[in-house]
Amino acid sequence: MRTPLKPLFMDVLLATVLTGLTLATLVGRPDAAVTPASVGLAVLSAAPLALRQRLPIVVALVVLGALGAASVIYNDLPNNGVGMLVVMFTVATLRSRVAATLIFVLAMVVTSVAFEQTGQSFVVSQVAQVGLLLVGAWVLGEGTRHWATRTERLAAQAAQAVSRERVRIARELHDIVTHHMSVISLQAGVAEYVIDADPATAKIAIATVGDASRAALLDMRRLLDVLHVDHGDASEYAPQPGLTQVPELVNRIRGAGLEVALVVTGQCRELPAGAELCAYRMIQESLTNVLKHAGPARARVEIDYGAHMLTVKVSDDGASGRPFDEAAAAHGIRGMRERAELYGGVLTAGPREEGGFTVLLRLPTDELR
């Protein structure tokens, strides 16, 4: 597992400080052998830490090698082996547990050799103390690695949530624009066709265009409000549409020139907002498709509130086998099916044997409570 590299400046600063302290300790000891070789080993025990996040294993091997050589040649452990703790933490954070184990073993070997070379008593207890410090650095590195992994996982989940929200917004925009623009286009065509011969009908068609455009603007404002950080006074926006708005939708479609029958069976009851919106958008999309593709037709909307299942069916008797291009399918029927699956439902769509088209949605109401 690799964590993102932190600014190199911080590692260079750490290496510089530790190198300075190591050299000051070496020069300040009256019994220390200050030679070019000892100074070089002291520098190698700390300076490579500047690259610890880029080359953690290489840096660890160089630091441990310098510490081991200094302990063998000069009976000295530069700066008491602080560099070992840093490389132990770094490898445990950025590399696998196997690599961390290898570095720990090498560090313990270097520590044992260093204390044996000094000829001091209580070597075992001193080695054990250093071992505990190394284990502490290891555990801290492991904890940091797990924290980084969790942070990356949460970031990925957040990115997925943003992606799903974008898809939802795109689907909502498609539903809104397709439905209202289809009504506007049809009614504008009617008005243009009869404006001279039948001004009254043209006036009704133009009024329907105005109503549809205002409804589209309201839906767009409500959807775009979701994207705002500061929502302001949410009371000025209507709630998301649901099954109680279906009669209004049907009347609007009737005003566009399509004969629609609405049948509601079962005990009407309130469902979660997401499920209500799912059913509403399915009806809206289906009726819009009838307007766009079925030609002269009649449509029927059936809503059944079952004990454990909400069933919504939209059928028409228009021209069978009407075309649905790939783009329409991507944001139309396929979008409805994906929305249904989000709430544990199933949506099927296809031509009827007797002619026309049927879209059927089943939502389990038990899972939605």
mmCIF file of C-alpha atoms in Angstrom:
data_model
loop_
_atom_site.group_PDB
_atom_site.id
_atom_site.type_symbol
_atom_site.label_atom_id
_atom_site.label_comp_id
_atom_site.label_asym_id
_atom_site.label_seq_id
_atom_site.Cartn_x
_atom_site.Cartn_y
_atom_site.Cartn_z
ATOM 1 C CA MET A 1 0.000 0.000 0.000
ATOM 2 C CA ARG A 2 1.348 3.393 -0.991
ATOM 3 C CA THR A 3 0.213 6.568 0.665
ATOM 4 C CA PRO A 4 0.440 9.878 -1.182
ATOM 5 C CA LEU A 5 3.852 11.460 -0.875
ATOM 6 C CA LYS A 6 4.014 14.344 1.534
ATOM 7 C CA PRO A 7 6.030 17.420 0.633
ATOM 8 C CA LEU A 8 9.682 16.549 0.249
ATOM 9 C CA PHE A 9 10.579 19.645 2.223
ATOM 10 C CA MET A 10 9.423 18.112 5.514
ATOM 11 C CA ASP A 11 11.548 15.000 4.998
ATOM 12 C CA VAL A 12 14.568 17.087 4.041
ATOM 13 C CA LEU A 13 14.064 19.197 7.157
ATOM 14 C CA LEU A 14 13.829 16.061 9.324
ATOM 15 C CA ALA A 15 16.959 14.581 7.774
ATOM 16 C CA THR A 16 18.847 17.860 8.185
ATOM 17 C CA VAL A 17 17.936 18.214 11.852
ATOM 18 C CA LEU A 18 18.818 14.592 12.686
ATOM 19 C CA THR A 19 22.075 14.804 10.741
ATOM 20 C CA GLY A 20 23.039 17.978 12.601
ATOM 21 C CA LEU A 21 22.214 16.408 15.980
ATOM 22 C CA THR A 22 24.136 13.248 15.107
ATOM 23 C CA LEU A 23 27.251 15.180 14.089
ATOM 24 C CA ALA A 24 27.009 17.434 17.154
ATOM 25 C CA THR A 25 26.767 14.374 19.405
ATOM 26 C CA LEU A 26 29.732 12.763 17.678
ATOM 27 C CA VAL A 27 31.965 15.828 17.886
ATOM 28 C CA GLY A 28 30.896 16.652 21.441
ATOM 29 C CA ARG A 29 31.908 13.299 22.918
ATOM 30 C CA PRO A 30 35.476 13.437 24.257
ATOM 31 C CA ASP A 31 36.057 9.712 23.723
ATOM 32 C CA ALA A 32 34.654 9.632 20.164
ATOM 33 C CA ALA A 33 36.923 8.923 17.200
ATOM 34 C CA VAL A 34 36.211 11.801 14.837
ATOM 35 C CA THR A 35 37.524 10.713 11.460
ATOM 36 C CA PRO A 36 36.278 11.209 7.913
ATOM 37 C CA ALA A 37 34.940 7.641 7.976
ATOM 38 C CA SER A 38 33.077 8.076 11.265
ATOM 39 C CA VAL A 39 31.646 11.378 10.099
ATOM 40 C CA GLY A 40 30.554 9.746 6.836
ATOM 41 C CA LEU A 41 28.842 6.894 8.689
ATOM 42 C CA ALA A 42 27.139 9.373 11.020
ATOM 43 C CA VAL A 43 25.811 11.294 8.024
ATOM 44 C CA LEU A 44 24.614 8.085 6.339
ATOM 45 C CA SER A 45 22.713 7.144 9.500
ATOM 46 C CA ALA A 46 20.431 10.202 9.172
ATOM 47 C CA ALA A 47 20.760 12.086 5.861
ATOM 48 C CA PRO A 48 19.093 9.402 3.679
ATOM 49 C CA LEU A 49 15.877 9.999 5.617
ATOM 50 C CA ALA A 50 15.229 12.845 3.187
ATOM 51 C CA LEU A 51 14.120 10.167 0.701
ATOM 52 C CA ARG A 52 12.337 7.923 3.184
ATOM 53 C CA GLN A 53 8.918 8.178 1.512
ATOM 54 C CA ARG A 54 10.232 7.698 -2.006
ATOM 55 C CA LEU A 55 12.613 4.797 -1.306
ATOM 56 C CA PRO A 56 11.699 3.489 2.159
ATOM 57 C CA ILE A 57 13.389 0.056 1.864
ATOM 58 C CA VAL A 58 16.589 1.433 0.329
ATOM 59 C CA VAL A 59 16.784 4.193 2.915
ATOM 60 C CA ALA A 60 16.202 1.692 5.726
ATOM 61 C CA LEU A 61 18.989 -0.591 4.483
ATOM 62 C CA VAL A 62 21.434 2.328 4.116
ATOM 63 C CA VAL A 63 20.665 3.691 7.587
ATOM 64 C CA LEU A 64 20.908 0.281 9.252
ATOM 65 C CA GLY A 65 24.077 -0.496 7.346
ATOM 66 C CA ALA A 66 25.692 2.748 8.486
ATOM 67 C CA LEU A 67 24.654 2.138 12.088
ATOM 68 C CA GLY A 68 25.964 -1.431 11.987
ATOM 69 C CA ALA A 69 29.282 -0.410 10.449
ATOM 70 C CA ALA A 70 29.766 2.380 12.999
ATOM 71 C CA SER A 71 29.046 0.009 15.894
ATOM 72 C CA VAL A 72 31.527 -2.587 14.588
ATOM 73 C CA ILE A 73 34.333 -0.214 13.598
ATOM 74 C CA TYR A 74 34.017 2.488 16.242
ATOM 75 C CA ASN A 75 32.015 0.759 18.999
ATOM 76 C CA ASP A 76 29.489 3.546 18.648
ATOM 77 C CA LEU A 77 25.832 3.864 17.640
ATOM 78 C CA PRO A 78 25.465 7.341 16.084
ATOM 79 C CA ASN A 79 22.899 9.421 17.953
ATOM 80 C CA ASN A 80 21.783 6.288 19.824
ATOM 81 C CA GLY A 81 20.203 4.879 16.658
ATOM 82 C CA VAL A 82 17.320 7.346 16.343
ATOM 83 C CA GLY A 83 17.375 6.735 12.589
ATOM 84 C CA MET A 84 16.286 3.130 13.221
ATOM 85 C CA LEU A 85 13.027 4.265 14.775
ATOM 86 C CA VAL A 86 12.292 6.580 11.861
ATOM 87 C CA VAL A 87 12.923 3.924 9.201
ATOM 88 C CA MET A 88 10.943 1.360 11.193
ATOM 89 C CA PHE A 89 7.938 3.692 11.293
ATOM 90 C CA THR A 90 8.332 4.577 7.598
ATOM 91 C CA VAL A 91 8.534 0.992 6.338
ATOM 92 C CA ALA A 92 5.605 -0.094 8.532
ATOM 93 C CA THR A 93 3.554 2.777 7.109
ATOM 94 C CA LEU A 94 4.413 2.502 3.420
ATOM 95 C CA ARG A 95 5.264 -1.141 2.864
ATOM 96 C CA SER A 96 3.925 -4.596 3.666
ATOM 97 C CA ARG A 97 4.128 -6.346 7.002
ATOM 98 C CA VAL A 98 6.739 -8.743 5.554
ATOM 99 C CA ALA A 99 9.017 -5.832 4.691
ATOM 100 C CA ALA A 100 8.463 -4.320 8.132
ATOM 101 C CA THR A 101 9.371 -7.640 9.747
ATOM 102 C CA LEU A 102 12.616 -7.810 7.757
ATOM 103 C CA ILE A 103 13.609 -4.292 8.798
ATOM 104 C CA PHE A 104 12.749 -5.045 12.434
ATOM 105 C CA VAL A 105 14.981 -8.149 12.438
ATOM 106 C CA LEU A 106 17.874 -6.240 10.856
ATOM 107 C CA ALA A 107 17.440 -3.409 13.353
ATOM 108 C CA MET A 108 17.540 -5.865 16.260
ATOM 109 C CA VAL A 109 20.716 -7.436 14.848
ATOM 110 C CA VAL A 110 22.363 -4.022 14.558
ATOM 111 C CA THR A 111 21.274 -3.173 18.116
ATOM 112 C CA SER A 112 22.645 -6.438 19.516
ATOM 113 C CA VAL A 113 25.983 -5.976 17.760
ATOM 114 C CA ALA A 114 26.245 -2.374 18.939
ATOM 115 C CA PHE A 115 25.697 -3.180 22.616
ATOM 116 C CA GLU A 116 27.956 -6.209 22.535
ATOM 117 C CA GLN A 117 30.743 -4.092 21.031
ATOM 118 C CA THR A 118 30.527 -1.621 23.886
ATOM 119 C CA GLY A 119 31.218 -4.352 26.434
ATOM 120 C CA GLN A 120 28.559 -2.980 28.775
ATOM 121 C CA SER A 121 26.668 -5.131 31.256
ATOM 122 C CA PHE A 122 22.926 -5.696 31.065
ATOM 123 C CA VAL A 123 23.154 -6.064 27.265
ATOM 124 C CA VAL A 124 19.980 -8.173 27.116
ATOM 125 C CA SER A 125 17.874 -5.624 28.977
ATOM 126 C CA GLN A 126 19.215 -2.772 26.832
ATOM 127 C CA VAL A 127 18.501 -4.681 23.622
ATOM 128 C CA ALA A 128 15.015 -5.455 24.933
ATOM 129 C CA GLN A 129 14.369 -1.772 25.600
ATOM 130 C CA VAL A 130 15.398 -0.841 22.066
ATOM 131 C CA GLY A 131 13.262 -3.692 20.773
ATOM 132 C CA LEU A 132 10.240 -2.274 22.595
ATOM 133 C CA LEU A 133 10.884 1.121 21.042
ATOM 134 C CA LEU A 134 11.090 -0.473 17.595
ATOM 135 C CA VAL A 135 7.866 -2.383 18.204
ATOM 136 C CA GLY A 136 6.222 0.869 19.236
ATOM 137 C CA ALA A 137 7.382 2.536 16.000
ATOM 138 C CA TRP A 138 6.149 -0.504 14.064
ATOM 139 C CA VAL A 139 2.715 -0.415 15.705
ATOM 140 C CA LEU A 140 2.445 3.320 15.117
ATOM 141 C CA GLY A 141 3.347 2.834 11.460
ATOM 142 C CA GLU A 142 0.788 0.031 11.107
ATOM 143 C CA GLY A 143 -1.854 2.254 12.657
ATOM 144 C CA THR A 144 -0.975 5.066 10.289
ATOM 145 C CA ARG A 145 -1.169 2.680 7.329
ATOM 146 C CA HIS A 146 -4.597 1.404 8.379
ATOM 147 C CA TRP A 147 -5.803 4.957 8.911
ATOM 148 C CA ALA A 148 -4.561 5.920 5.430
ATOM 149 C CA THR A 149 -6.287 2.860 3.930
ATOM 150 C CA ARG A 150 -9.543 3.744 5.663
ATOM 151 C CA THR A 151 -9.252 7.343 4.494
ATOM 152 C CA GLU A 152 -8.708 6.199 0.904
ATOM 153 C CA ARG A 153 -11.679 3.845 1.158
ATOM 154 C CA LEU A 154 -13.918 6.611 2.501
ATOM 155 C CA ALA A 155 -12.701 8.940 -0.247
ATOM 156 C CA ALA A 156 -13.514 6.295 -2.853
ATOM 157 C CA GLN A 157 -16.972 5.807 -1.355
ATOM 158 C CA ALA A 158 -17.514 9.559 -1.397
ATOM 159 C CA ALA A 159 -16.450 9.680 -5.052
ATOM 160 C CA GLN A 160 -18.888 6.870 -5.859
ATOM 161 C CA ALA A 161 -21.641 8.719 -4.040
ATOM 162 C CA VAL A 162 -20.886 11.860 -6.066
ATOM 163 C CA SER A 163 -20.951 9.798 -9.264
ATOM 164 C CA ARG A 164 -24.291 8.246 -8.349
ATOM 165 C CA GLU A 165 -25.670 11.694 -7.528
ATOM 166 C CA ARG A 166 -24.531 12.979 -10.917
ATOM 167 C CA VAL A 167 -26.300 10.077 -12.617
ATOM 168 C CA ARG A 168 -29.433 10.792 -10.577
ATOM 169 C CA ILE A 169 -29.340 14.468 -11.514
ATOM 170 C CA ALA A 170 -28.762 13.616 -15.186
ATOM 171 C CA ARG A 171 -31.745 11.261 -15.062
ATOM 172 C CA GLU A 172 -33.903 13.909 -13.393
ATOM 173 C CA LEU A 173 -32.886 16.482 -15.985
ATOM 174 C CA HIS A 174 -33.687 14.029 -18.753
ATOM 175 C CA ASP A 175 -37.118 13.289 -17.296
ATOM 176 C CA ILE A 176 -37.960 16.945 -16.835
ATOM 177 C CA VAL A 177 -36.698 18.209 -20.180
ATOM 178 C CA THR A 178 -38.032 15.314 -22.241
ATOM 179 C CA HIS A 179 -41.500 15.421 -20.754
ATOM 180 C CA HIS A 180 -42.098 19.148 -20.774
ATOM 181 C CA MET A 181 -40.425 19.817 -24.116
ATOM 182 C CA SER A 182 -42.466 17.048 -25.736
ATOM 183 C CA VAL A 183 -45.673 18.702 -24.493
ATOM 184 C CA ILE A 184 -44.479 22.136 -25.584
ATOM 185 C CA SER A 185 -43.425 20.903 -29.024
ATOM 186 C CA LEU A 186 -46.708 19.124 -29.692
ATOM 187 C CA GLN A 187 -48.882 21.999 -28.495
ATOM 188 C CA ALA A 188 -46.843 24.583 -30.381
ATOM 189 C CA GLY A 189 -47.333 22.513 -33.525
ATOM 190 C CA VAL A 190 -51.084 22.336 -32.913
ATOM 191 C CA ALA A 191 -51.263 26.080 -32.327
ATOM 192 C CA GLU A 192 -49.352 26.803 -35.528
ATOM 193 C CA TYR A 193 -51.582 24.481 -37.515
ATOM 194 C CA VAL A 194 -54.971 25.831 -36.341
ATOM 195 C CA ILE A 195 -54.185 29.443 -35.466
ATOM 196 C CA ASP A 196 -56.014 30.776 -38.519
ATOM 197 C CA ALA A 197 -58.798 28.219 -38.803
ATOM 198 C CA ASP A 198 -59.564 27.668 -35.107
ATOM 199 C CA PRO A 199 -58.231 30.472 -32.882
ATOM 200 C CA ALA A 200 -59.929 29.027 -29.778
ATOM 201 C CA THR A 201 -58.087 25.722 -30.078
ATOM 202 C CA ALA A 202 -54.855 27.582 -30.787
ATOM 203 C CA LYS A 203 -55.379 29.659 -27.648
ATOM 204 C CA ILE A 204 -55.821 26.509 -25.559
ATOM 205 C CA ALA A 205 -52.673 25.000 -27.072
ATOM 206 C CA ILE A 206 -50.685 28.152 -26.351
ATOM 207 C CA ALA A 207 -51.951 28.179 -22.762
ATOM 208 C CA THR A 208 -50.809 24.572 -22.404
ATOM 209 C CA VAL A 209 -47.373 25.582 -23.710
ATOM 210 C CA GLY A 210 -47.211 28.285 -21.033
ATOM 211 C CA ASP A 211 -48.230 25.896 -18.263
ATOM 212 C CA ALA A 212 -45.706 23.277 -19.389
ATOM 213 C CA SER A 213 -42.890 25.798 -19.600
ATOM 214 C CA ARG A 214 -43.631 27.151 -16.135
ATOM 215 C CA ALA A 215 -43.761 23.632 -14.722
ATOM 216 C CA ALA A 216 -40.438 22.863 -16.399
ATOM 217 C CA LEU A 217 -38.831 25.955 -14.888
ATOM 218 C CA LEU A 218 -40.144 25.056 -11.438
ATOM 219 C CA ASP A 219 -38.811 21.497 -11.710
ATOM 220 C CA MET A 220 -35.451 22.779 -12.939
ATOM 221 C CA ARG A 221 -35.193 25.267 -10.071
ATOM 222 C CA ARG A 222 -36.030 22.561 -7.560
ATOM 223 C CA LEU A 223 -33.411 20.202 -9.013
ATOM 224 C CA LEU A 224 -30.700 22.836 -9.286
ATOM 225 C CA ASP A 225 -31.377 23.839 -5.699
ATOM 226 C CA VAL A 226 -29.984 20.441 -4.694
ATOM 227 C CA LEU A 227 -26.608 21.564 -6.038
ATOM 228 C CA HIS A 228 -26.469 24.693 -3.890
ATOM 229 C CA VAL A 229 -24.503 24.664 -0.653
ATOM 230 C CA ASP A 230 -26.692 27.381 0.818
ATOM 231 C CA HIS A 231 -30.250 26.346 0.125
ATOM 232 C CA GLY A 232 -31.755 29.489 1.611
ATOM 233 C CA ASP A 233 -35.473 29.267 2.275
ATOM 234 C CA ALA A 234 -36.454 25.817 1.047
ATOM 235 C CA SER A 235 -40.120 26.584 1.610
ATOM 236 C CA GLU A 236 -40.326 28.461 -1.677
ATOM 237 C CA TYR A 237 -39.815 25.215 -3.578
ATOM 238 C CA ALA A 238 -42.423 22.510 -3.901
ATOM 239 C CA PRO A 239 -41.564 18.994 -2.696
ATOM 240 C CA GLN A 240 -40.460 16.321 -5.129
ATOM 241 C CA PRO A 241 -43.443 14.956 -7.067
ATOM 242 C CA GLY A 242 -45.068 11.730 -5.962
ATOM 243 C CA LEU A 243 -48.112 9.606 -6.646
ATOM 244 C CA THR A 244 -50.470 12.326 -5.386
ATOM 245 C CA GLN A 245 -49.344 14.477 -8.326
ATOM 246 C CA VAL A 246 -50.152 11.783 -10.916
ATOM 247 C CA PRO A 247 -53.686 13.128 -11.607
ATOM 248 C CA GLU A 248 -52.172 16.547 -12.355
ATOM 249 C CA LEU A 249 -49.632 14.893 -14.664
ATOM 250 C CA VAL A 250 -52.356 12.956 -16.438
ATOM 251 C CA ASN A 251 -54.414 16.120 -16.947
ATOM 252 C CA ARG A 252 -51.385 17.852 -18.419
ATOM 253 C CA ILE A 253 -50.851 14.970 -20.834
ATOM 254 C CA ARG A 254 -54.523 15.053 -21.772
ATOM 255 C CA GLY A 255 -54.100 18.740 -22.516
ATOM 256 C CA ALA A 256 -51.299 17.802 -24.909
ATOM 257 C CA GLY A 257 -53.784 15.751 -26.921
ATOM 258 C CA LEU A 258 -53.336 12.208 -25.598
ATOM 259 C CA GLU A 259 -56.324 10.348 -24.202
ATOM 260 C CA VAL A 260 -55.264 8.910 -20.830
ATOM 261 C CA ALA A 261 -57.241 6.788 -18.389
ATOM 262 C CA LEU A 262 -56.153 6.658 -14.737
ATOM 263 C CA VAL A 263 -57.134 3.723 -12.531
ATOM 264 C CA VAL A 264 -56.094 3.475 -8.862
ATOM 265 C CA THR A 265 -56.835 0.343 -6.843
ATOM 266 C CA GLY A 266 -55.994 -0.779 -3.320
ATOM 267 C CA GLN A 267 -55.635 1.308 -0.204
ATOM 268 C CA CYS A 268 -53.790 4.527 -1.037
ATOM 269 C CA ARG A 269 -51.046 5.281 1.441
ATOM 270 C CA GLU A 270 -47.941 7.393 1.667
ATOM 271 C CA LEU A 271 -44.658 5.761 0.630
ATOM 272 C CA PRO A 272 -41.087 7.021 1.100
ATOM 273 C CA ALA A 273 -40.277 10.053 -1.043
ATOM 274 C CA GLY A 274 -37.727 8.163 -3.147
ATOM 275 C CA ALA A 275 -40.169 5.400 -4.035
ATOM 276 C CA GLU A 276 -42.921 7.916 -4.807
ATOM 277 C CA LEU A 277 -40.574 9.841 -7.078
ATOM 278 C CA CYS A 278 -39.524 6.585 -8.765
ATOM 279 C CA ALA A 279 -43.127 5.680 -9.577
ATOM 280 C CA TYR A 280 -43.978 9.221 -10.675
ATOM 281 C CA ARG A 281 -40.977 9.470 -13.009
ATOM 282 C CA MET A 282 -41.808 6.075 -14.493
ATOM 283 C CA ILE A 283 -45.333 7.257 -15.330
ATOM 284 C CA GLN A 284 -44.042 10.582 -16.649
ATOM 285 C CA GLU A 285 -41.398 8.958 -18.852
ATOM 286 C CA SER A 286 -43.807 6.334 -20.175
ATOM 287 C CA LEU A 287 -46.507 8.860 -21.097
ATOM 288 C CA THR A 288 -43.896 11.087 -22.713
ATOM 289 C CA ASN A 289 -42.745 8.151 -24.830
ATOM 290 C CA VAL A 290 -46.344 7.554 -25.897
ATOM 291 C CA LEU A 291 -46.607 11.182 -26.984
ATOM 292 C CA LYS A 292 -43.335 11.004 -28.899
ATOM 293 C CA HIS A 293 -43.504 7.567 -30.504
ATOM 294 C CA ALA A 294 -46.956 6.005 -30.467
ATOM 295 C CA GLY A 295 -48.765 8.274 -32.906
ATOM 296 C CA PRO A 296 -52.569 8.357 -32.509
ATOM 297 C CA ALA A 297 -53.103 6.312 -29.372
ATOM 298 C CA ARG A 298 -54.827 5.962 -26.048
ATOM 299 C CA ALA A 299 -52.919 5.353 -22.829
ATOM 300 C CA ARG A 300 -53.902 3.782 -19.556
ATOM 301 C CA VAL A 301 -52.207 4.289 -16.181
ATOM 302 C CA GLU A 302 -52.906 1.705 -13.488
ATOM 303 C CA ILE A 303 -51.685 2.093 -9.904
ATOM 304 C CA ASP A 304 -52.299 -0.772 -7.494
ATOM 305 C CA TYR A 305 -51.489 -0.426 -3.802
ATOM 306 C CA GLY A 306 -51.050 -4.071 -2.857
ATOM 307 C CA ALA A 307 -50.494 -5.319 0.667
ATOM 308 C CA HIS A 308 -46.801 -5.919 -0.008
ATOM 309 C CA MET A 309 -46.257 -4.557 -3.514
ATOM 310 C CA LEU A 310 -46.855 -1.313 -5.382
ATOM 311 C CA THR A 311 -47.604 -2.044 -9.027
ATOM 312 C CA VAL A 312 -47.642 0.674 -11.655
ATOM 313 C CA LYS A 313 -48.542 -0.104 -15.250
ATOM 314 C CA VAL A 314 -48.608 2.253 -18.219
ATOM 315 C CA SER A 315 -49.908 0.818 -21.475
ATOM 316 C CA ASP A 316 -51.044 2.198 -24.813
ATOM 317 C CA ASP A 317 -52.618 0.931 -28.017
ATOM 318 C CA GLY A 318 -50.420 2.905 -30.380
ATOM 319 C CA ALA A 319 -48.253 1.679 -33.226
ATOM 320 C CA SER A 320 -46.394 -1.444 -32.095
ATOM 321 C CA GLY A 321 -42.682 -1.831 -32.562
ATOM 322 C CA ARG A 322 -42.087 1.916 -32.471
ATOM 323 C CA PRO A 323 -38.387 2.789 -32.519
ATOM 324 C CA PHE A 324 -36.267 3.657 -29.476
ATOM 325 C CA ASP A 325 -32.771 4.778 -30.439
ATOM 326 C CA GLU A 326 -29.737 4.015 -28.256
ATOM 327 C CA ALA A 327 -29.572 7.495 -26.719
ATOM 328 C CA ALA A 328 -33.226 7.412 -25.712
ATOM 329 C CA ALA A 329 -32.855 3.924 -24.291
ATOM 330 C CA ALA A 330 -29.793 4.971 -22.297
ATOM 331 C CA HIS A 331 -31.666 7.709 -20.445
ATOM 332 C CA GLY A 332 -35.222 6.473 -20.867
ATOM 333 C CA ILE A 333 -36.280 2.899 -20.238
ATOM 334 C CA ARG A 334 -32.862 1.904 -18.951
ATOM 335 C CA GLY A 335 -32.903 4.881 -16.597
ATOM 336 C CA MET A 336 -36.319 3.836 -15.289
ATOM 337 C CA ARG A 337 -35.075 0.294 -14.745
ATOM 338 C CA GLU A 338 -32.010 1.487 -12.833
ATOM 339 C CA ARG A 339 -34.162 3.750 -10.685
ATOM 340 C CA ALA A 340 -36.486 0.828 -9.900
ATOM 341 C CA GLU A 341 -33.560 -1.428 -8.927
ATOM 342 C CA LEU A 342 -32.377 1.270 -6.532
ATOM 343 C CA TYR A 343 -35.522 0.677 -4.456
ATOM 344 C CA GLY A 344 -35.518 -3.113 -4.839
ATOM 345 C CA GLY A 345 -38.093 -3.042 -7.610
ATOM 346 C CA VAL A 346 -38.346 -4.558 -11.072
ATOM 347 C CA LEU A 347 -39.304 -2.769 -14.270
ATOM 348 C CA THR A 348 -40.186 -4.482 -17.534
ATOM 349 C CA ALA A 349 -41.054 -2.874 -20.839
ATOM 350 C CA GLY A 350 -42.028 -4.245 -24.209
ATOM 351 C CA PRO A 351 -44.642 -4.380 -26.972
ATOM 352 C CA ARG A 352 -48.081 -5.880 -26.353
ATOM 353 C CA GLU A 353 -49.367 -8.781 -28.411
ATOM 354 C CA GLU A 354 -52.534 -6.869 -29.278
ATOM 355 C CA GLY A 355 -50.516 -3.813 -30.268
ATOM 356 C CA GLY A 356 -49.050 -0.934 -28.388
ATOM 357 C CA PHE A 357 -46.527 -0.901 -25.569
ATOM 358 C CA THR A 358 -46.506 -1.642 -21.843
ATOM 359 C CA VAL A 359 -44.210 -0.538 -19.036
ATOM 360 C CA LEU A 360 -44.672 -2.349 -15.739
ATOM 361 C CA LEU A 361 -43.101 -1.373 -12.408
ATOM 362 C CA ARG A 362 -43.217 -3.455 -9.220
ATOM 363 C CA LEU A 363 -41.903 -1.997 -5.968
ATOM 364 C CA PRO A 364 -41.920 -4.057 -2.751
ATOM 365 C CA THR A 365 -43.526 -1.814 -0.169
ATOM 366 C CA ASP A 366 -42.373 -3.907 2.807
ATOM 367 C CA GLU A 367 -38.732 -3.048 2.082
ATOM 368 C CA LEU A 368 -39.567 0.619 1.683
ATOM 369 C CA ARG A 369 -41.055 1.197 5.119
#
